[in-house]
């Protein structure tokens, strides 16, 4: 390849993936996609290997594109595809994460030749199941929503103009205008990606574009292998736990053994607890995605895109029947809690291997917070993912009140929520002083958000973690504050569990507090000027 052409095409493909992401969330209907940006997009080559993926959206979603694609292509070979066809899947045991994440793959043809695929995935507000938005009591994944196995349909024949597949899906959703609207935004994003790849083929030729895709994958593999080679050979360990499974008080252990041998990295989650009856199980695709996201963030920089090349230098295993590789039909709706803990244990293992890059654990959990209301025969579903503090590191303090490193969701503006929902209002939103763990570099702070319920019949569903076991400090740093959720009803205060579901009354005030990240280094070594600045800004008290 001409290196100039390679650079131009590579950056154009990355730009196309980012543009796809912008198209997706700007045309989306639901707040969770439109404002929270709980979605991702990418370009795959003609064999389904990920080439370029949007780096501003959700890391946990990008690592499984190729896995889900292979499940679809195995059932419907790529050579059978025609213009207008698309793959679709949300099956958690065929590469997807949980049923709310629907993946779509659209083939890109140029003058009759298959160049690759544009792909999009988004989290949908409601896809049916046993409860609006979130069924926290599900005992198998059939109760969590409508299952779309690896499938092939045609956009014109099956979807557009109120096609049969669209009508079938809409009949199973409580908020069909939101869910169908968001799926349409996924198709729009894929159309943009396909157009950009065809433009490149028209300018450089299809053979050159395909060669550039192969080189992009090879480049990432070389960079990851070089980074692994720089780590001292050996075996390193990490361990953490989830608060509980929502059914008992027993913590759920997650362990990892990280082995470095030359330029090959092996990640083995042997010793992780067995799968549970509640919805905390993480499908293996989520475990793979979380692990690769950690490897990418620790070992490479912004100049290395995330694609199939990263997977070639890393082997990932988890015991079958464990929390990180469950057997069907285990429910998986809240799989992000286990995925985050797998990220944390790999991060701890890297901290032992390369201490100069060590980072203390952050709050690192997804607080899935859902309010739903049925009035006059119409469901309203509100869903958002709350923030938390990052851990301090050898280089500086942790970030305050941001999404965890696997979710990257943005803050949903209070004004937008007020405009969209009339059965509750947000009364306060602020940082939590003293929630970051003390240390030479403190952990990031969490936040507190309060919701006033304005109607009877509202239902709260939540899954979260780190209400019991906060983010630990590192190298002598102190732990961050745990999170918590409480319902204030007159003089009564109801403690909400990390995995809970309860009816609300008009006038109830929900206080949802996220925790902070762990501190790094001894607190006595913190710079005096940094302490005074934290006190001046109200981040810590005297």
Short mmCIF file of C-alpha atoms in Angstrom, two decimals:
data_model
loop_
_atom_site.label_atom_id
_atom_site.label_comp_id
_atom_site.label_asym_id
_atom_site.label_seq_id
_atom_site.Cartn_x
_atom_site.Cartn_y
_atom_site.Cartn_z
CA UNK A 1 0.00 0.00 0.00
CA UNK A 2 1.04 3.55 -0.73
CA UNK A 3 1.51 4.89 2.83
CA UNK A 4 -0.22 8.16 1.97
CA UNK A 5 -3.27 6.33 0.61
CA UNK A 6 -3.22 4.07 3.65
CA UNK A 7 -3.25 7.04 6.03
CA UNK A 8 -6.02 8.81 4.11
CA UNK A 9 -8.26 5.75 3.86
CA UNK A 10 -7.67 4.74 7.49
CA UNK A 11 -8.63 8.15 8.80
CA UNK A 12 -11.60 8.30 6.43
CA UNK A 13 -12.91 4.98 7.77
CA UNK A 14 -12.51 6.17 11.37
CA UNK A 15 -14.24 9.42 10.44
CA UNK A 16 -17.08 7.43 8.85
CA UNK A 17 -17.57 5.41 12.05
CA UNK A 18 -17.71 8.63 14.09
CA UNK A 19 -20.12 10.25 11.64
CA UNK A 20 -22.32 7.17 11.91
CA UNK A 21 -22.43 7.64 15.67
CA UNK A 22 -23.43 11.28 15.32
CA UNK A 23 -26.18 10.38 12.86
CA UNK A 24 -27.45 7.69 15.23
CA UNK A 25 -27.85 9.76 18.35
CA UNK A 26 -29.00 12.93 16.58
CA UNK A 27 -31.83 11.08 14.87
CA UNK A 28 -32.77 8.90 17.87
CA UNK A 29 -36.11 9.21 19.66
CA UNK A 30 -35.31 8.05 23.22
CA UNK A 31 -33.33 10.06 25.74
CA UNK A 32 -31.10 7.08 26.54
CA UNK A 33 -29.74 7.15 22.97
CA UNK A 34 -30.33 10.77 21.97
CA UNK A 35 -28.90 12.33 25.14
CA UNK A 36 -27.14 9.47 26.96
CA UNK A 37 -25.54 8.18 23.71
CA UNK A 38 -25.88 4.56 24.82
CA UNK A 39 -24.98 3.24 21.36
CA UNK A 40 -22.05 2.50 19.08
CA UNK A 41 -21.21 2.21 15.40
CA UNK A 42 -18.50 0.69 13.24
CA UNK A 43 -17.22 -0.50 9.88
CA UNK A 44 -16.40 -4.20 9.30
CA UNK A 45 -14.56 -5.78 6.38
CA UNK A 46 -16.26 -8.26 4.05
CA UNK A 47 -15.44 -11.16 6.41
CA UNK A 48 -16.95 -9.41 9.42
CA UNK A 49 -13.75 -8.31 11.14
CA UNK A 50 -14.08 -4.96 12.90
CA UNK A 51 -11.98 -2.30 11.13
CA UNK A 52 -13.07 1.08 12.51
CA UNK A 53 -15.37 1.88 15.41
CA UNK A 54 -16.70 5.06 16.92
CA UNK A 55 -14.41 6.02 19.79
CA UNK A 56 -16.77 8.56 21.36
CA UNK A 57 -19.58 6.16 22.16
CA UNK A 58 -19.79 2.98 24.30
CA UNK A 59 -16.62 0.82 24.70
CA UNK A 60 -18.48 -2.21 26.08
CA UNK A 61 -20.58 -2.40 22.90
CA UNK A 62 -17.81 -2.26 20.31
CA UNK A 63 -15.88 -5.38 21.28
CA UNK A 64 -18.71 -7.74 20.41
CA UNK A 65 -19.55 -6.55 16.89
CA UNK A 66 -17.47 -9.28 15.25
CA UNK A 67 -18.76 -11.99 17.61
CA UNK A 68 -22.39 -11.20 16.82
CA UNK A 69 -21.65 -10.85 13.11
CA UNK A 70 -20.13 -14.33 12.99
CA UNK A 71 -23.26 -15.80 14.58
CA UNK A 72 -25.38 -14.15 11.87
CA UNK A 73 -23.05 -15.13 9.00
CA UNK A 74 -22.91 -18.72 10.18
CA UNK A 75 -26.68 -18.97 9.80
CA UNK A 76 -26.90 -16.81 6.64
CA UNK A 77 -23.56 -16.83 4.70
CA UNK A 78 -22.42 -13.47 3.35
CA UNK A 79 -22.47 -14.78 -0.23
CA UNK A 80 -26.28 -15.10 0.03
CA UNK A 81 -26.73 -11.39 0.81
CA UNK A 82 -28.22 -8.96 -1.69
CA UNK A 83 -28.71 -5.20 -1.82
CA UNK A 84 -31.12 -4.16 0.92
CA UNK A 85 -30.51 -7.19 3.15
CA UNK A 86 -29.42 -6.77 6.75
CA UNK A 87 -28.47 -8.91 9.74
CA UNK A 88 -30.11 -8.24 13.11
CA UNK A 89 -29.61 -9.87 16.53
CA UNK A 90 -29.97 -9.18 20.24
CA UNK A 91 -29.44 -12.75 21.52
CA UNK A 92 -27.08 -12.65 24.54
CA UNK A 93 -25.88 -16.19 23.88
CA UNK A 94 -25.06 -15.46 20.24
CA UNK A 95 -22.69 -12.53 20.69
CA UNK A 96 -24.96 -9.73 21.92
CA UNK A 97 -24.87 -8.40 25.49
CA UNK A 98 -28.41 -8.21 26.79
CA UNK A 99 -31.72 -8.09 24.97
CA UNK A 100 -31.99 -4.30 25.14
CA UNK A 101 -28.93 -3.98 22.85
CA UNK A 102 -30.02 -4.63 19.26
CA UNK A 103 -27.22 -5.02 16.69
CA UNK A 104 -27.73 -4.34 12.98
CA UNK A 105 -25.28 -5.11 10.14
CA UNK A 106 -25.83 -3.72 6.62
CA UNK A 107 -23.73 -5.05 3.69
CA UNK A 108 -21.89 -2.45 1.61
CA UNK A 109 -21.92 -3.19 -2.12
CA UNK A 110 -20.01 -1.27 -4.80
CA UNK A 111 -20.76 -2.14 -8.40
CA UNK A 112 -21.98 -5.55 -7.24
CA UNK A 113 -18.90 -6.29 -5.10
CA UNK A 114 -19.13 -6.70 -1.32
CA UNK A 115 -16.76 -4.24 0.36
CA UNK A 116 -17.73 -4.76 3.98
CA UNK A 117 -20.48 -3.96 6.47
CA UNK A 118 -21.68 -0.94 8.40
CA UNK A 119 -22.82 -1.83 11.91
CA UNK A 120 -24.77 -0.14 14.67
CA UNK A 121 -25.92 -1.12 18.14
CA UNK A 122 -28.15 0.82 20.53
CA UNK A 123 -29.71 0.29 23.92
CA UNK A 124 -33.51 0.41 23.68
CA UNK A 125 -35.90 1.70 26.33
CA UNK A 126 -38.29 -1.25 26.25
CA UNK A 127 -38.33 -4.46 24.24
CA UNK A 128 -41.16 -6.23 26.05
CA UNK A 129 -40.65 -8.76 28.81
CA UNK A 130 -42.07 -9.00 32.30
CA UNK A 131 -41.91 -5.32 33.28
CA UNK A 132 -41.59 -1.88 31.66
CA UNK A 133 -37.99 -1.00 30.83
CA UNK A 134 -36.37 -3.36 33.32
CA UNK A 135 -37.51 -6.65 34.86
CA UNK A 136 -35.27 -7.01 37.92
CA UNK A 137 -37.06 -10.17 39.09
CA UNK A 138 -36.40 -12.18 35.90
CA UNK A 139 -35.16 -15.72 36.52
CA UNK A 140 -34.32 -16.42 32.86
CA UNK A 141 -33.65 -14.27 29.83
CA UNK A 142 -37.01 -15.10 28.25
CA UNK A 143 -38.59 -12.86 30.91
CA UNK A 144 -36.31 -9.96 30.01
CA UNK A 145 -37.79 -9.14 26.63
CA UNK A 146 -38.29 -10.17 23.02
CA UNK A 147 -35.43 -12.32 21.68
CA UNK A 148 -34.19 -11.69 18.14
CA UNK A 149 -31.91 -14.59 17.14
CA UNK A 150 -29.24 -14.12 14.46
CA UNK A 151 -31.50 -13.23 11.51
CA UNK A 152 -31.54 -11.84 7.99
CA UNK A 153 -34.23 -9.55 6.62
CA UNK A 154 -34.64 -7.09 3.76
CA UNK A 155 -35.06 -3.40 4.43
CA UNK A 156 -37.59 -2.76 1.68
CA UNK A 157 -39.59 -5.99 1.92
CA UNK A 158 -39.61 -6.51 5.69
CA UNK A 159 -39.10 -3.13 7.37
CA UNK A 160 -39.97 -0.01 5.39
CA UNK A 161 -43.55 1.20 4.87
CA UNK A 162 -44.79 -0.53 8.03
CA UNK A 163 -43.31 -3.85 6.89
CA UNK A 164 -44.16 -7.17 8.58
CA UNK A 165 -40.98 -7.38 10.66
CA UNK A 166 -41.42 -3.83 11.92
CA UNK A 167 -45.06 -4.50 12.85
CA UNK A 168 -44.09 -7.70 14.64
CA UNK A 169 -41.51 -5.91 16.77
CA UNK A 170 -43.76 -2.92 17.51
CA UNK A 171 -46.53 -5.25 18.74
CA UNK A 172 -44.18 -6.52 21.47
CA UNK A 173 -42.90 -3.15 22.77
CA UNK A 174 -44.58 -0.92 25.37
CA UNK A 175 -43.17 2.27 23.82
CA UNK A 176 -43.09 1.30 20.12
CA UNK A 177 -42.65 4.85 18.84
CA UNK A 178 -39.43 5.16 20.85
CA UNK A 179 -38.00 1.72 20.07
CA UNK A 180 -38.91 1.66 16.38
CA UNK A 181 -37.67 5.25 16.06
CA UNK A 182 -34.30 4.29 17.56
CA UNK A 183 -34.02 1.25 15.26
CA UNK A 184 -34.67 3.59 12.31
CA UNK A 185 -31.82 5.76 13.58
CA UNK A 186 -29.58 2.69 13.51
CA UNK A 187 -30.50 2.09 9.86
CA UNK A 188 -29.79 5.75 9.11
CA UNK A 189 -26.36 5.45 10.72
CA UNK A 190 -25.57 2.33 8.71
CA UNK A 191 -26.62 4.10 5.51
CA UNK A 192 -24.15 6.91 6.22
CA UNK A 193 -21.32 4.43 6.82
CA UNK A 194 -22.11 2.55 3.61
CA UNK A 195 -22.13 5.79 1.60
CA UNK A 196 -18.72 6.82 2.94
CA UNK A 197 -17.13 3.45 2.14
CA UNK A 198 -18.58 3.53 -1.40
CA UNK A 199 -17.15 7.03 -1.86
CA UNK A 200 -13.71 5.69 -0.93
CA UNK A 201 -14.11 2.79 -3.37
CA UNK A 202 -15.04 5.20 -6.16
CA UNK A 203 -11.95 7.30 -5.49
CA UNK A 204 -9.29 4.68 -4.71
CA UNK A 205 -10.80 1.46 -6.10
CA UNK A 206 -12.37 -1.39 -4.13
CA UNK A 207 -9.16 -3.47 -4.01
CA UNK A 208 -7.24 -0.58 -2.44
CA UNK A 209 -9.96 0.03 0.15
CA UNK A 210 -10.00 -3.64 1.12
CA UNK A 211 -6.20 -3.69 1.38
CA UNK A 212 -6.33 -0.60 3.61
CA UNK A 213 -8.85 -2.32 5.89
CA UNK A 214 -6.55 -5.33 6.26
CA UNK A 215 -3.60 -3.09 7.05
CA UNK A 216 -5.59 -1.17 9.70
CA UNK A 217 -6.23 -4.46 11.51
CA UNK A 218 -2.60 -5.56 11.14
CA UNK A 219 -1.37 -2.19 12.45
CA UNK A 220 -3.41 -2.46 15.65
CA UNK A 221 -2.18 -6.01 16.18
CA UNK A 222 1.44 -4.87 15.82
CA UNK A 223 0.95 -2.01 18.28
CA UNK A 224 -0.77 -4.17 20.89
CA UNK A 225 1.85 -6.90 20.58
CA UNK A 226 4.63 -4.33 20.97
CA UNK A 227 2.96 -2.99 24.12
CA UNK A 228 2.58 -6.49 25.55
CA UNK A 229 6.21 -7.26 24.74
CA UNK A 230 7.26 -4.29 26.89
CA UNK A 231 5.63 -5.85 29.99
CA UNK A 232 7.90 -8.16 32.02
CA UNK A 233 7.03 -11.80 31.35
CA UNK A 234 5.17 -13.35 34.23
CA UNK A 235 1.82 -14.03 35.85
CA UNK A 236 -0.17 -11.31 37.58
CA UNK A 237 -3.40 -11.50 39.56
CA UNK A 238 -6.41 -9.33 40.34
CA UNK A 239 -9.46 -9.85 42.53
CA UNK A 240 -12.63 -7.89 43.36
CA UNK A 241 -16.28 -8.61 44.11
CA UNK A 242 -19.85 -7.49 43.54
CA UNK A 243 -21.96 -6.50 46.55
CA UNK A 244 -24.41 -9.39 46.13
CA UNK A 245 -26.75 -11.04 43.65
CA UNK A 246 -29.84 -9.19 44.88
CA UNK A 247 -31.22 -12.39 46.44
CA UNK A 248 -28.76 -12.88 49.32
CA UNK A 249 -26.04 -10.89 51.08
CA UNK A 250 -23.16 -13.01 49.79
CA UNK A 251 -20.56 -11.10 47.73
CA UNK A 252 -19.72 -12.42 44.26
CA UNK A 253 -16.00 -12.92 43.70
CA UNK A 254 -14.34 -12.19 40.36
CA UNK A 255 -10.72 -13.23 39.85
CA UNK A 256 -8.26 -13.03 36.99
CA UNK A 257 -4.86 -14.45 36.12
CA UNK A 258 -2.99 -12.38 33.55
CA UNK A 259 -0.05 -14.12 31.87
CA UNK A 260 2.48 -12.30 29.70
CA UNK A 261 4.72 -14.39 27.43
CA UNK A 262 6.59 -12.38 24.86
CA UNK A 263 4.04 -10.54 22.73
CA UNK A 264 1.09 -12.72 23.74
CA UNK A 265 -1.28 -11.86 26.58
CA UNK A 266 -3.49 -14.48 28.24
CA UNK A 267 -6.41 -13.43 30.44
CA UNK A 268 -8.02 -16.23 32.47
CA UNK A 269 -10.94 -15.64 34.86
CA UNK A 270 -10.56 -19.01 36.60
CA UNK A 271 -11.78 -18.76 40.22
CA UNK A 272 -14.70 -16.45 39.40
CA UNK A 273 -17.91 -17.38 41.20
CA UNK A 274 -20.61 -19.52 39.51
CA UNK A 275 -23.47 -17.91 37.61
CA UNK A 276 -26.37 -16.64 39.72
CA UNK A 277 -30.16 -16.83 39.53
CA UNK A 278 -30.59 -13.06 39.21
CA UNK A 279 -29.82 -10.91 36.18
CA UNK A 280 -26.18 -10.09 37.05
CA UNK A 281 -24.66 -12.72 34.74
CA UNK A 282 -22.42 -11.37 31.98
CA UNK A 283 -22.53 -13.16 28.61
CA UNK A 284 -19.06 -14.08 27.42
CA UNK A 285 -19.21 -11.37 24.72
CA UNK A 286 -19.49 -8.76 27.49
CA UNK A 287 -16.51 -10.28 29.30
CA UNK A 288 -14.46 -10.18 26.10
CA UNK A 289 -15.46 -6.57 25.41
CA UNK A 290 -14.65 -5.43 28.96
CA UNK A 291 -11.27 -7.14 28.89
CA UNK A 292 -10.29 -5.72 25.51
CA UNK A 293 -11.41 -2.24 26.59
CA UNK A 294 -9.05 -2.45 29.58
CA UNK A 295 -6.17 -3.78 27.46
CA UNK A 296 -6.70 -1.02 24.92
CA UNK A 297 -6.86 1.79 27.50
CA UNK A 298 -3.85 0.62 29.51
CA UNK A 299 -1.48 -0.47 26.75
CA UNK A 300 -2.13 1.93 23.86
CA UNK A 301 -2.89 5.57 23.22
CA UNK A 302 -5.35 7.62 21.19
CA UNK A 303 -3.35 6.98 18.02
CA UNK A 304 -4.31 3.27 18.08
CA UNK A 305 -7.92 2.60 17.01
CA UNK A 306 -9.90 -0.28 18.43
CA UNK A 307 -10.46 -3.09 15.94
CA UNK A 308 -10.02 -6.81 15.33
CA UNK A 309 -6.24 -6.53 15.62
CA UNK A 310 -6.46 -6.16 19.40
CA UNK A 311 -8.10 -9.57 19.73
CA UNK A 312 -5.27 -11.37 17.92
CA UNK A 313 -2.72 -10.62 20.61
CA UNK A 314 -5.02 -11.43 23.54
CA UNK A 315 -6.61 -14.75 24.50
CA UNK A 316 -9.52 -14.58 26.94
CA UNK A 317 -11.09 -17.49 28.83
CA UNK A 318 -13.71 -17.76 31.56
CA UNK A 319 -15.10 -20.95 33.12
CA UNK A 320 -18.32 -22.14 31.54
CA UNK A 321 -21.18 -21.70 33.99
CA UNK A 322 -19.45 -18.83 35.81
CA UNK A 323 -20.71 -15.29 36.33
CA UNK A 324 -18.61 -14.20 33.33
CA UNK A 325 -19.62 -17.03 30.98
CA UNK A 326 -23.07 -18.28 32.04
CA UNK A 327 -25.13 -21.08 30.56
CA UNK A 328 -28.52 -20.21 29.08
CA UNK A 329 -31.19 -19.40 30.03
CA UNK A 330 -29.53 -17.36 32.81
CA UNK A 331 -30.85 -13.75 32.88
CA UNK A 332 -28.30 -11.08 31.89
CA UNK A 333 -30.04 -7.67 32.02
CA UNK A 334 -27.62 -6.23 34.63
CA UNK A 335 -24.51 -7.78 33.11
CA UNK A 336 -22.60 -4.49 33.28
CA UNK A 337 -21.91 -4.91 37.01
CA UNK A 338 -19.96 -8.12 36.43
CA UNK A 339 -18.39 -6.68 33.28
CA UNK A 340 -17.14 -3.67 35.25
CA UNK A 341 -15.65 -5.92 37.90
CA UNK A 342 -13.86 -7.95 35.22
CA UNK A 343 -12.45 -4.64 33.93
CA UNK A 344 -11.31 -3.74 37.46
CA UNK A 345 -9.54 -7.03 38.16
CA UNK A 346 -7.65 -6.82 34.84
CA UNK A 347 -6.75 -3.23 35.73
CA UNK A 348 -5.41 -4.40 39.10
CA UNK A 349 -3.35 -7.12 37.43
CA UNK A 350 -1.87 -4.56 35.03
CA UNK A 351 -1.10 -2.34 38.03
CA UNK A 352 1.04 -5.15 39.47
CA UNK A 353 2.76 -5.73 36.12
CA UNK A 354 3.44 -2.07 35.23
CA UNK A 355 3.19 0.01 38.43
CA UNK A 356 3.97 3.31 36.70
CA UNK A 357 0.62 3.01 34.89
CA UNK A 358 -1.36 1.81 37.92
CA UNK A 359 -4.84 3.24 38.45
CA UNK A 360 -7.00 2.73 41.54
CA UNK A 361 -10.49 1.28 40.92
CA UNK A 362 -13.25 3.77 40.31
CA UNK A 363 -16.90 3.58 41.29
CA UNK A 364 -17.07 1.52 38.08
CA UNK A 365 -20.62 0.29 37.95
CA UNK A 366 -23.70 0.92 35.90
CA UNK A 367 -26.52 2.34 37.97
CA UNK A 368 -29.47 1.45 35.78
CA UNK A 369 -32.24 3.70 37.10
CA UNK A 370 -35.72 3.28 35.64
CA UNK A 371 -39.01 5.05 36.38
CA UNK A 372 -42.13 3.86 34.56
CA UNK A 373 -45.75 4.95 34.60
CA UNK A 374 -48.96 3.69 32.98
CA UNK A 375 -51.65 6.31 32.44
CA UNK A 376 -54.67 6.28 30.12
CA UNK A 377 -53.45 3.05 28.56
CA UNK A 378 -50.05 4.53 27.62
CA UNK A 379 -46.70 3.56 29.11
CA UNK A 380 -44.01 6.13 29.82
CA UNK A 381 -40.53 4.77 30.52
CA UNK A 382 -37.57 6.83 31.77
CA UNK A 383 -34.15 5.22 31.93
CA UNK A 384 -30.77 6.73 32.69
CA UNK A 385 -27.33 5.50 33.69
CA UNK A 386 -25.76 7.40 36.55
CA UNK A 387 -22.17 8.52 37.01
CA UNK A 388 -19.43 7.99 39.63
CA UNK A 389 -15.84 8.91 40.46
CA UNK A 390 -12.76 7.52 38.70
CA UNK A 391 -9.85 6.18 40.71
CA UNK A 392 -6.74 8.22 41.36
CA UNK A 393 -3.57 7.18 39.53
CA UNK A 394 0.16 7.55 39.69
CA UNK A 395 -0.25 10.64 37.51
CA UNK A 396 -3.18 12.52 39.02
CA UNK A 397 -6.60 12.72 40.65
CA UNK A 398 -9.57 10.75 39.36
CA UNK A 399 -12.30 12.42 37.29
CA UNK A 400 -15.40 13.58 39.16
CA UNK A 401 -18.93 12.29 38.45
CA UNK A 402 -18.47 10.78 35.00
CA UNK A 403 -19.66 7.57 33.40
CA UNK A 404 -17.58 4.46 34.06
CA UNK A 405 -14.84 3.54 31.57
CA UNK A 406 -16.97 0.86 29.91
CA UNK A 407 -20.14 2.89 29.45
CA UNK A 408 -19.03 6.43 28.51
CA UNK A 409 -22.67 7.56 28.53
CA UNK A 410 -23.17 11.30 28.69
CA UNK A 411 -25.18 13.27 31.21
CA UNK A 412 -28.86 13.61 30.35
CA UNK A 413 -29.72 17.31 30.84
CA UNK A 414 -32.27 18.05 33.55
CA UNK A 415 -34.05 20.45 31.18
CA UNK A 416 -34.51 17.69 28.60
CA UNK A 417 -35.89 15.29 31.21
CA UNK A 418 -38.36 17.93 32.41
CA UNK A 419 -39.51 18.49 28.84
CA UNK A 420 -40.05 14.76 28.17
CA UNK A 421 -41.59 13.50 31.43
CA UNK A 422 -44.38 14.95 33.56
CA UNK A 423 -44.80 12.23 36.23
CA UNK A 424 -41.63 13.23 38.11
CA UNK A 425 -39.17 16.10 38.33
CA UNK A 426 -35.52 16.44 39.33
CA UNK A 427 -35.14 18.71 42.35
CA UNK A 428 -31.38 18.71 42.88
CA UNK A 429 -28.18 17.55 41.24
CA UNK A 430 -24.78 18.07 42.84
CA UNK A 431 -21.34 16.64 43.51
CA UNK A 432 -20.81 14.66 46.74
CA UNK A 433 -18.10 16.27 48.88
CA UNK A 434 -15.65 13.82 50.51
CA UNK A 435 -16.83 10.91 48.33
CA UNK A 436 -13.47 10.49 46.56
CA UNK A 437 -10.93 8.33 48.40
CA UNK A 438 -8.11 10.28 50.05
CA UNK A 439 -4.57 9.82 48.78
CA UNK A 440 -1.58 11.53 47.24
CA UNK A 441 -3.94 11.71 44.30
CA UNK A 442 -7.57 11.57 45.44
CA UNK A 443 -10.31 9.56 43.82
CA UNK A 444 -12.99 11.32 41.81
CA UNK A 445 -16.23 12.34 43.49
CA UNK A 446 -19.65 10.88 42.93
CA UNK A 447 -22.87 12.88 42.68
CA UNK A 448 -26.35 13.09 44.21
CA UNK A 449 -29.53 13.46 42.17
CA UNK A 450 -33.04 13.69 43.64
CA UNK A 451 -36.33 12.86 41.91
CA UNK A 452 -39.76 14.03 43.14
CA UNK A 453 -42.63 11.72 42.13
CA UNK A 454 -45.67 13.66 40.91
CA UNK A 455 -48.16 10.84 40.22
CA UNK A 456 -49.37 7.70 41.96
CA UNK A 457 -48.62 4.40 40.27
CA UNK A 458 -44.99 5.13 39.36
CA UNK A 459 -42.64 2.15 39.55
CA UNK A 460 -38.92 2.26 40.39
CA UNK A 461 -36.52 -0.39 39.11
CA UNK A 462 -32.81 -0.27 39.75
CA UNK A 463 -29.67 -2.29 39.43
CA UNK A 464 -26.41 -0.97 40.82
CA UNK A 465 -23.36 -1.99 42.83
CA UNK A 466 -20.75 -0.66 45.26
CA UNK A 467 -23.39 0.18 47.86
CA UNK A 468 -21.56 -2.19 50.26
CA UNK A 469 -17.99 -2.54 48.98
CA UNK A 470 -16.60 0.80 47.78
CA UNK A 471 -13.81 1.29 45.27
CA UNK A 472 -10.55 0.35 47.00
CA UNK A 473 -7.54 2.62 47.22
CA UNK A 474 -4.16 1.72 45.76
CA UNK A 475 -0.58 2.12 46.99
CA UNK A 476 -1.77 3.32 50.39
CA UNK A 477 -4.73 5.32 49.12
CA UNK A 478 -8.09 5.19 50.89
CA UNK A 479 -11.35 3.79 49.47
CA UNK A 480 -13.99 6.01 47.94
CA UNK A 481 -17.44 6.41 49.45
CA UNK A 482 -20.08 3.77 48.60
CA UNK A 483 -23.23 4.68 46.70
CA UNK A 484 -26.81 4.47 47.91
CA UNK A 485 -30.46 4.99 47.01
CA UNK A 486 -33.23 6.08 49.41
CA UNK A 487 -36.91 6.90 49.16
CA UNK A 488 -38.08 9.66 51.53
CA UNK A 489 -41.81 9.25 52.23
CA UNK A 490 -42.91 11.76 54.85
CA UNK A 491 -40.91 10.96 57.98
CA UNK A 492 -40.03 7.49 56.68
CA UNK A 493 -36.80 6.68 54.80
CA UNK A 494 -36.86 3.50 52.72
CA UNK A 495 -33.49 2.01 51.83
CA UNK A 496 -33.41 0.75 48.25
CA UNK A 497 -31.27 -2.31 47.60
CA UNK A 498 -28.71 -2.46 44.81
CA UNK A 499 -31.08 -4.67 42.82
CA UNK A 500 -34.63 -3.66 43.60
CA UNK A 501 -38.12 -2.97 42.31
CA UNK A 502 -40.77 -1.05 44.26
CA UNK A 503 -43.97 0.95 43.74
CA UNK A 504 -43.88 4.66 44.51
CA UNK A 505 -46.43 7.20 45.72
CA UNK A 506 -47.08 10.77 44.77
CA UNK A 507 -44.81 13.01 46.84
CA UNK A 508 -42.02 10.46 47.32
CA UNK A 509 -38.49 11.86 46.99
CA UNK A 510 -35.82 9.51 45.64
CA UNK A 511 -32.23 10.33 46.60
CA UNK A 512 -29.74 8.54 44.36
CA UNK A 513 -26.08 8.93 45.36
CA UNK A 514 -23.17 7.56 43.35
CA UNK A 515 -19.85 6.66 44.99
CA UNK A 516 -16.32 7.91 44.51
CA UNK A 517 -13.12 6.41 43.20
CA UNK A 518 -10.27 5.04 45.28
CA UNK A 519 -7.33 7.23 46.19
CA UNK A 520 -3.76 6.58 45.05
CA UNK A 521 -0.79 6.84 47.41
CA UNK A 522 -0.61 7.91 51.04
CA UNK A 523 -2.90 10.82 51.93
CA UNK A 524 -0.08 12.40 53.98
CA UNK A 525 1.86 12.86 50.73
CA UNK A 526 -0.81 15.02 49.07
CA UNK A 527 0.31 18.45 47.97
CA UNK A 528 -0.80 21.17 50.38
CA UNK A 529 -1.92 23.43 47.55
CA UNK A 530 -4.14 20.66 46.16
CA UNK A 531 -5.76 20.20 49.60
CA UNK A 532 -6.50 23.93 49.89
CA UNK A 533 -7.95 24.04 46.39
CA UNK A 534 -10.24 21.07 47.13
CA UNK A 535 -11.45 22.80 50.31
CA UNK A 536 -11.97 26.12 48.50
CA UNK A 537 -14.07 24.44 45.81
CA UNK A 538 -16.06 22.46 48.39
CA UNK A 539 -14.83 19.08 47.15
CA UNK A 540 -13.63 18.12 50.64
CA UNK A 541 -14.58 19.40 54.07
CA UNK A 542 -12.18 20.54 56.73
#
